[in-house]
Coordinates of C-alpha atoms and ligand atoms in Angstrom, one line a residue:
X1 CA 48.6 29.9 -15.6
X2 CA 46.2 33.4 -15.6
X3 CA 43.0 31.5 -16.5
X4 CA 43.1 29.0 -12.8
X5 CA 44.0 32.1 -11.1
X6 CA 41.2 34.0 -12.1
X7 CA 38.9 30.8 -11.5
X8 CA 40.3 30.2 -7.6
X9 CA 39.8 34.1 -7.2
X10 CA 35.8 33.7 -8.8
X11 CA 36.2 30.5 -5.8
X12 CA 37.1 32.1 -3.6
X13 CA 34.6 35.6 -4.4
X14 CA 32.2 33.4 -4.2
X15 CA 32.9 31.9 -0.8
X16 CA 32.7 35.8 0.6
X17 CA 29.9 36.2 -1.0
X18 CA 27.9 33.5 0.5
X19 CA 29.5 33.3 4.1
X20 CA 27.8 35.0 7.2
X21 CA 30.8 35.0 8.7
X22 CA 30.2 39.3 8.6
X23 CA 26.7 38.9 10.8
X24 CA 26.5 38.9 14.0
X25 CA 25.1 36.3 15.8
X26 CA 23.2 37.3 18.3
X27 CA 22.4 35.8 22.0
X28 CA 19.2 36.7 23.5
X29 CA 18.7 34.9 27.8
X30 CA 14.8 34.5 28.2
X31 CA 14.3 34.1 31.9
X32 CA 10.9 32.9 32.8
X33 CA 9.8 33.1 36.0
X34 CA 7.3 29.7 36.3
X35 CA 6.8 27.2 34.3
X36 CA 3.4 26.9 33.5
X37 CA 1.1 26.4 30.0
X38 CA 1.1 30.4 29.7
X39 CA 4.6 30.7 29.6
X40 CA 5.1 27.5 27.6
X41 CA 2.4 29.6 25.0
X42 CA 5.2 32.0 25.0
X43 CA 8.3 30.5 24.9
X44 CA 6.7 28.6 22.1
X45 CA 6.0 31.7 20.4
X46 CA 9.5 33.4 21.4
X47 CA 11.4 30.2 19.7
X48 CA 9.0 30.3 16.6
X49 CA 9.9 34.0 16.1
X50 CA 13.6 33.2 16.4
X51 CA 13.6 30.5 13.8
X52 CA 13.0 33.3 11.3
X53 CA 16.2 34.8 11.8
X54 CA 19.4 33.2 10.9
X55 CA 21.1 35.9 12.8
X56 CA 19.8 34.8 16.3
X57 CA 20.6 32.3 19.5
X58 CA 17.9 32.4 22.2
X59 CA 18.2 30.8 25.7
X60 CA 15.8 30.0 27.8
X61 CA 16.2 29.5 31.6
X62 CA 13.0 29.0 33.9
X63 CA 13.1 30.4 37.6
X64 CA 9.6 27.7 38.9
X65 CA 8.6 30.5 41.0
X66 CA 11.7 31.4 42.9
X67 CA 13.4 34.6 42.9
X68 CA 16.8 33.3 44.1
X69 CA 16.8 31.5 40.9
X70 CA 15.9 33.5 38.6
X71 CA 18.5 35.8 39.7
X72 CA 20.9 33.4 39.5
X73 CA 19.8 32.6 36.0
X74 CA 20.0 36.3 35.3
X75 CA 23.7 36.4 36.7
X76 CA 24.7 34.0 34.7
X77 CA 23.2 35.5 31.5
X78 CA 25.1 38.5 32.3
X79 CA 28.1 36.4 32.7
X80 CA 28.0 34.5 29.5
X81 CA 27.4 37.6 27.9
X82 CA 24.0 38.0 26.5
X83 CA 23.3 40.8 23.8
X84 CA 20.0 40.8 25.5
X85 CA 17.4 40.1 28.1
X86 CA 14.0 39.0 27.8
X87 CA 12.8 39.3 31.5
X88 CA 9.5 38.1 33.3
X89 CA 9.9 39.1 37.0
X90 CA 8.9 36.8 39.3
X91 CA 8.3 39.4 41.9
X92 CA 9.5 43.1 41.6
X93 CA 11.5 44.1 44.6
X94 CA 13.8 40.8 44.9
X95 CA 14.8 41.0 41.0
X96 CA 15.2 44.7 40.5
X97 CA 18.7 45.1 41.4
X98 CA 19.8 42.2 39.3
X99 CA 18.1 43.9 36.3
X100 CA 19.2 47.5 36.7
X101 CA 23.2 45.4 37.0
X102 CA 22.1 44.3 33.6
X103 CA 21.0 47.6 31.9
X104 CA 24.5 49.2 34.0
X105 CA 26.8 47.0 31.8
X106 CA 24.8 47.6 28.5
X107 CA 22.8 44.5 28.1
X108 CA 19.2 46.0 27.2
X109 CA 16.1 44.5 29.1
X110 CA 12.8 44.3 27.4
X111 CA 10.4 43.1 30.3
X112 CA 7.4 40.7 29.4
X113 CA 4.2 40.5 31.5
X114 CA 5.2 41.2 34.8
X115 CA 7.4 44.5 36.0
X116 CA 10.5 45.2 38.5
X117 CA 10.0 48.2 41.0
X118 CA 12.3 50.3 38.8
X119 CA 12.1 52.3 35.3
X120 CA 15.6 51.2 34.0
X121 CA 14.6 48.9 31.9
X122 CA 14.4 49.2 28.2
X123 CA 11.1 47.9 27.2
X124 CA 8.1 46.2 28.2
X125 CA 6.0 44.0 26.2
X126 CA 2.6 42.9 28.0
X127 CA -1.2 43.6 28.7
X128 CA -2.8 46.1 31.4
X129 CA -2.9 44.4 34.1
X130 CA -4.6 47.4 35.7
X131 CA -7.2 47.7 32.9
X132 CA -7.4 43.8 33.3
X133 CA -8.5 44.4 36.8
X134 CA -10.8 47.0 35.8
X135 CA -12.8 45.0 32.7
X136 CA -13.0 42.2 35.4
X137 CA -14.4 44.8 38.1
X138 CA -17.2 46.2 34.8
X139 CA -18.1 42.1 34.0
X140 CA -18.2 41.4 37.9
X141 CA -20.1 44.1 38.5
X142 CA -22.9 43.4 36.3
X143 CA -22.8 39.4 36.8
X144 CA -24.0 40.4 40.1
X145 CA -26.1 43.2 38.9
X146 CA -24.4 45.5 41.5
X147 CA -24.8 43.4 44.2
X148 CA -23.3 39.9 46.1
X149 CA -20.4 38.7 47.8
X150 CA -16.9 38.3 46.2
X151 CA -13.9 35.9 46.4
X152 CA -10.7 37.2 45.3
X153 CA -7.5 34.9 44.8
X154 CA -4.9 37.2 43.9
X155 CA -2.2 35.9 42.2
X156 CA 1.6 36.5 43.8
X157 CA 1.8 39.0 46.7
X158 CA 5.1 40.7 45.1
X159 CA 4.4 40.1 40.9
X160 CA 3.1 43.3 39.7
X161 CA 0.2 42.1 38.0
X162 CA -1.3 40.9 41.3
X163 CA -1.3 44.9 42.6
X164 CA -2.3 46.2 39.6
X165 CA -5.3 43.5 39.2
X166 CA -6.1 44.4 42.4
X167 CA -6.1 48.0 42.0
X168 CA -7.9 47.7 38.6
X169 CA -10.6 46.1 39.8
X170 CA -11.1 47.7 43.0
X171 CA -11.1 50.8 41.7
X172 CA -14.4 49.7 39.6
X173 CA -15.8 47.8 42.3
X174 CA -15.3 50.4 45.1
X175 CA -18.3 52.5 43.6
X176 CA -20.7 49.6 44.4
X177 CA -21.1 49.5 47.7
X178 CA -23.0 46.0 47.7
X179 CA -20.9 44.5 46.6
X180 CA -18.1 43.2 48.8
X181 CA -14.6 41.4 48.9
X182 CA -15.7 38.7 51.8
X183 CA -11.9 37.3 51.1
X184 CA -9.0 37.8 49.7
X185 CA -5.9 35.4 49.4
X186 CA -2.4 35.0 47.8
X187 CA -2.6 31.9 45.3
X188 CA 0.7 32.8 44.4
X189 CA -0.7 32.0 40.4
X190 CA -0.9 28.4 41.6
X191 CA -3.5 26.0 41.1
X192 CA -3.3 23.7 44.6
X193 CA -2.4 27.3 46.5
X194 CA -5.8 28.7 45.3
X195 CA -7.6 26.0 45.8
X196 CA -5.9 25.6 49.7
X197 CA -7.7 29.7 49.8
X198 CA -11.2 28.6 48.3
X199 CA -11.1 25.8 51.0
X200 CA -10.4 28.8 54.2
X201 CA -12.6 30.6 52.0
X202 CA -15.8 28.4 52.1
X203 CA -15.5 27.5 55.6
X204 CA -16.3 30.9 56.5
X205 CA -19.8 29.8 55.8
X206 CA -21.1 32.9 53.9
X207 CA -22.2 33.2 51.1
X208 CA -20.4 33.5 47.7
X209 CA -21.8 35.0 44.7
X210 CA -18.6 35.2 42.3
X211 CA -14.8 33.8 42.8
X212 CA -12.7 36.5 40.9
X213 CA -8.9 34.1 40.7
X214 CA -5.9 36.5 39.1
X215 CA -5.8 33.9 36.8
X216 CA -7.5 30.2 35.1
X217 CA -5.3 28.1 36.9
X218 CA -6.5 29.4 39.9
X219 CA -9.8 29.6 39.0
X220 CA -9.5 25.8 38.3
X221 CA -8.3 25.7 42.2
X222 CA -11.0 27.2 43.2
X223 CA -13.5 25.1 41.2
X224 CA -11.9 22.0 42.4
X225 CA -12.4 23.0 46.3
X226 CA -15.6 23.7 45.4
X227 CA -16.5 20.5 44.0
X228 CA -14.2 18.2 46.4
X229 CA -15.8 20.2 49.9
X230 CA -19.1 19.1 48.0
X231 CA -20.4 22.6 48.4
X232 CA -23.8 23.6 48.0
X233 CA -22.3 27.5 46.8
X234 CA -22.0 27.6 43.2
X235 CA -20.7 30.8 42.7
X236 CA -20.3 32.0 39.2
X237 CA -15.8 31.7 38.4
X238 CA -13.9 34.6 36.3
X239 CA -10.4 34.0 35.6
X240 CA -7.8 35.6 33.1
X241 CA -5.6 34.2 31.1
X242 CA -8.4 32.3 28.5
X243 CA -5.6 30.0 27.0
X244 CA -6.3 28.7 23.8
X245 CA -6.1 24.3 23.3
X246 CA -8.0 21.0 25.0
X247 CA -6.9 22.4 29.1
X248 CA -6.9 26.0 28.7
X249 CA -9.1 28.7 29.8
X250 CA -11.4 29.1 26.8
X251 CA -12.4 25.3 26.9
X252 CA -13.0 25.7 30.5
X253 CA -15.8 28.2 29.9
X254 CA -17.1 25.8 27.4
X255 CA -17.3 22.7 29.6
X256 CA -18.9 25.3 32.4
X257 CA -15.5 25.2 34.6
X258 CA -15.5 29.0 34.6
X259 CA -18.2 31.8 33.8
X260 CA -15.8 33.9 32.4
X261 CA -12.2 34.4 31.2
X262 CA -10.1 36.9 30.3
X263 CA -7.5 37.1 27.2
X264 CA -4.0 37.9 29.1
X265 CA -2.0 37.6 25.2
X266 CA 1.5 36.4 25.5
X267 CA 2.9 38.0 23.7
X268 CA 6.2 35.6 22.6
X269 CA 6.3 37.4 18.6
X270 CA 6.0 40.8 19.7
X271 CA 8.7 40.5 22.4
X272 CA 11.3 39.2 20.4
X273 CA 10.3 41.4 17.3
X274 CA 11.3 44.3 19.8
X275 CA 14.2 42.3 21.0
X276 CA 15.4 42.2 17.8
X277 CA 14.6 46.1 17.2
X278 CA 16.5 47.0 19.7
X279 CA 19.7 44.7 19.0
X280 CA 19.2 45.8 15.0
X281 CA 19.1 49.9 16.6
X282 CA 16.1 50.3 14.9
X283 CA 12.8 52.4 16.3
X284 CA 10.6 50.8 18.7
X285 CA 8.0 51.5 21.0
X286 CA 9.1 51.2 24.7
X287 CA 5.8 50.6 26.2
X288 CA 3.5 47.9 23.7
X289 CA 0.6 47.3 25.7
X290 CA -1.4 44.1 24.4
X291 CA -5.4 43.8 24.3
X292 CA -7.4 42.1 26.3
X293 CA -11.3 40.7 25.7
X294 CA -13.5 38.7 27.5
X295 CA -14.5 35.2 27.0
X296 CA -17.4 33.8 27.9
X297 CA -20.5 32.0 27.2
X298 CA -21.8 34.5 24.1
X299 CA -17.8 34.5 22.4
X300 CA -16.0 30.8 23.8
X301 CA -16.8 29.0 21.0
X302 CA -15.6 31.2 18.1
X303 CA -13.1 31.9 19.5
X304 CA -12.0 28.0 20.4
X305 CA -12.6 27.6 16.6
X306 CA -10.6 30.9 15.9
X307 CA -7.6 30.1 18.1
X308 CA -7.9 26.3 17.4
X309 CA -7.4 27.3 14.0
X310 CA -4.2 29.3 14.7
X311 CA -3.2 26.3 16.5
X312 CA -3.0 24.5 13.7
X313 CA -1.5 27.1 11.2
X314 CA 1.4 28.0 14.2
X315 CA 1.7 24.0 14.2
X316 CA 2.1 24.2 9.9
X317 CA 4.3 27.4 10.3
X318 CA 6.1 25.4 12.8
X319 CA 6.2 22.2 10.1
X320 CA 7.1 24.1 7.1
X321 CA 9.7 25.8 9.5
X322 CA 10.8 22.4 10.0
X323 CA 11.3 21.9 5.6
X324 CA 12.7 24.6 5.5
X325 CA 15.4 24.3 7.8
X326 CA 16.2 20.7 6.5
X327 CA 15.9 22.4 2.5
X328 CA 18.4 25.2 4.2
X329 CA 20.7 22.6 5.8
X330 CA 20.8 20.3 2.4
X331 CA 21.6 23.9 0.4
X332 CA 24.3 25.0 2.6
X333 CA 26.0 21.0 2.5
X334 CA 25.4 21.1 -1.0
X335 CA 27.0 24.7 -1.6
X336 CA 30.3 23.3 0.4
X337 CA 30.1 20.2 -1.7
X338 CA 29.9 22.8 -4.7
X339 CA 32.9 24.8 -3.4
X340 CA 34.9 21.7 -2.8
X341 CA 34.0 20.5 -6.1
X342 CA 35.3 23.7 -7.5
X343 CA 38.4 23.8 -5.3
X344 CA 39.3 20.6 -6.5
X345 CA 38.8 21.4 -10.0
X346 CA 40.9 24.2 -9.9
X347 CA 43.5 22.0 -8.4
X348 CA 43.0 19.5 -10.4
X349 CA 43.5 21.9 -13.9
X350 CA 46.5 23.9 -12.0
X351 CA 48.0 20.7 -11.5
X352 CA 47.3 19.4 -15.2
X353 CA 48.5 23.0 -16.6
X354 CA 51.8 22.9 -14.3
X355 CA 52.1 19.2 -15.6
X356 CA 52.2 20.3 -19.4
X357 CA 53.9 23.3 -18.6
X358 CA 56.5 21.1 -16.8
X359 CA 55.9 18.5 -20.1
X360 CA 56.9 21.1 -22.4
X361 CA 59.8 22.2 -20.6
X362 CA 61.1 19.0 -20.2
X363 CA 60.6 18.8 -24.2
X364 CA 62.4 21.7 -24.8
X365 CA 65.0 21.1 -22.5
X366 CA 65.5 17.3 -24.0
X367 CA 65.2 18.5 -27.6
X368 CA 68.3 21.0 -26.4
X369 CA 70.3 18.2 -24.8
X370 CA 69.9 16.4 -28.2
X371 CA 71.5 19.1 -30.2
X372 CA 74.4 19.4 -27.8
X373 CA 74.5 15.3 -27.8
X374 CA 74.7 15.7 -31.2
X375 CA 77.3 18.9 -31.4
X376 CA 79.3 16.8 -28.4
X377 CA 79.7 13.2 -31.0
X378 CA 80.3 15.1 -33.6
X379 CA 83.2 16.9 -31.5
X380 CA 84.3 12.6 -30.6
X381 CA 83.8 11.8 -33.9
X382 CA 86.3 14.4 -34.8
X383 CA 88.9 14.2 -31.6
X384 CA 89.0 10.1 -32.4
X385 CA 90.2 11.2 -35.7
X386 CA 92.5 13.6 -34.7
X387 CA 93.7 10.5 -32.5
X388 CA 93.4 8.0 -35.4
X389 CA 95.6 10.8 -37.1
X390 CA 98.1 11.1 -34.4
X391 CA 98.5 7.3 -33.7
X392 CA 99.0 7.2 -37.4
X393 CA 102.0 10.0 -37.2
X394 CA 103.4 8.5 -34.0
X395 CA 103.7 5.6 -35.4
X396 CA 105.3 6.7 -38.8
X397 CA 107.8 8.2 -36.9
X398 CA 108.1 5.3 -34.8
X399 CA 109.3 3.1 -37.9
X400 CA 111.0 6.2 -39.2
X401 CA 113.1 6.0 -35.7
X402 CA 113.4 3.1 -36.2
X403 CA 114.7 3.0 -39.4
X404 CA 117.0 6.0 -38.5
X405 CA 118.6 3.3 -35.8
X406 CA 119.2 0.7 -37.8
X407 CA 120.7 2.6 -40.3
X408 CA 123.1 4.2 -37.8
X409 CA 123.2 0.8 -36.5
X410 CA 124.1 -0.9 -39.9
X411 CA 126.0 2.4 -40.6
X412 CA 128.5 2.4 -37.7
X413 CA 128.9 -1.0 -38.3
X414 CA 129.9 -0.8 -41.9
X415 CA 132.4 2.4 -40.7
X416 CA 133.8 0.7 -37.4
X417 CA 135.4 -2.6 -39.4
X418 CA 137.1 0.0 -41.5
X419 CA 138.4 2.4 -38.5
X420 CA 139.2 -0.7 -37.0
X421 CA 141.0 -2.0 -39.7
X422 CA 142.9 1.4 -40.1
X423 CA 143.4 1.5 -36.8
X424 CA 145.9 -1.3 -36.1
X425 CA 147.6 -1.1 -38.6
X426 CA 148.2 2.2 -38.1
X427 CA 149.4 1.9 -34.5
X428 CA 151.7 -1.3 -35.4
X429 CA 153.4 1.3 -38.1
X430 CA 153.2 3.9 -35.1
X431 CA 155.4 1.4 -32.7
X432 CA 157.1 -1.1 -35.0
X433 CA 158.3 1.4 -38.2
X434 CA 161.0 3.5 -37.6
X435 CA 159.5 6.8 -39.0
X436 CA 160.8 10.2 -39.9
X437 CA 159.5 12.7 -37.0
X438 CA 157.3 13.9 -39.6
X439 CA 155.8 11.1 -40.7
X440 CA 155.1 9.8 -37.3
X441 CA 154.4 13.1 -36.3
X442 CA 151.5 12.5 -39.5
X443 CA 150.9 9.3 -38.3
X444 CA 149.8 10.2 -34.7
X445 CA 147.6 12.6 -36.4
X446 CA 146.0 10.0 -38.4
X447 CA 145.9 7.7 -35.6
X448 CA 144.1 10.8 -33.3
X449 CA 141.3 11.2 -36.3
X450 CA 141.2 7.5 -36.5
X451 CA 139.9 7.5 -32.7
X452 CA 138.1 10.7 -32.7
X453 CA 135.8 8.8 -36.2
X454 CA 135.6 5.5 -33.7
X455 CA 134.2 7.3 -30.8
X456 CA 131.8 9.0 -32.9
X457 CA 130.8 5.7 -34.1
X458 CA 130.3 4.5 -31.0
Ligands
LIG501 C1 1.9 32.4 34.2 C2 1.0 33.4 34.7 C3 -0.2 33.9 34.4 C4 -0.9 34.9 35.0 C5 0.9 35.4 35.0 C6 0.9 36.5 36.1 O1 3.1 32.2 34.9 O2 0.7 33.1 36.5 O3 -1.3 32.7 34.5 O4 -1.8 35.8 33.9 O5 1.3 34.9 35.0 O6 2.1 37.2 35.5

């Protein structure tokens, strides 16, 4: 019994060793402002990085460029009780109150790529957009050799990368008086809107030497406007993002759609790593500035090769992750099965021990009962012997009584006859004979005693 108890305790301790129930599972809400390739790349990075951590759940919501939708998304994350928010605010001012609310409720906020109009956030991960604007300015000034007309197609008006990229660009261009920005319009980060802006710029009928679109999507939109408007102008087109892949900015540089683009890292891994450090109360950097670099004909091919390889590696990692997940699931099923089998084994052992114990008990009781039975039988035998003796005794007694009765019957009969024969003549003597007084008295005494004897005989 002690052994099975030990086994049970062992199983329990094994179970408790292997369960993750003590580890808190963190829930991270990711609120993306838009739904485009750049965002998808970031989301993939976040999810891939998250898959390396078993104590993590990530939920992603996309606002499709709507402030209202993004505010609703964040509100619902807050009421869902997320442990941390990763947010790329569509526009700074409208999104500030809801993110300040999250901070007030103790939910850390990691801003990615775009900022709010408040300093109330836990950490920021993204490139320095003012710096990128400056680099574009330097690059453009070089291309233009300090002289030319520029069309600037800006990002969404209320979003911080728009202001910062513009200010960075201007901070350089202002030193070149012969570089003129002849048109500046809000392309809203979107290809179609940028195409419309470029069409408007072309309608000015001024020569355009360079187009600076705040992202590659809008740069492609500007290129489409040039092509579809059958414009004779062939301005240099610069964008930002430099995504890898067949539709990304690097490929666009290679196929000549764009003249240059600037790497704008998505930084999904960094965002998630920072979020995890915050949640695990480890040290982290509040400002995480990601690198940037120009991509043009001089390095696009090398970069493409490298980024393609990185994508392949990432896909491989994804596949390995899936295999690992499968194996982990299999392992956990097998572990559960093992524990179950051990548990069943324990039950069977315990039951067998119980059975053996009760079997032995039963045997012991049976033996005792047998002993008692033998004793009882012995007693029974003795009793029946005694009964037989009693029966013989009572029979003997009965026979003796019978003999006594016969004897008394016979003897009384033997006495009665002579007594009757005495009594009759005595009576007749008393009645018929003349007796002296003394003789009569004696005869009477005789008659009285005969009567006594006869009464006794009766
Ligand atoms: C993606 C995007 C990028 C751009 C960034 C600015 O949604 O438009 O193309 O660089 O956002 O926040």
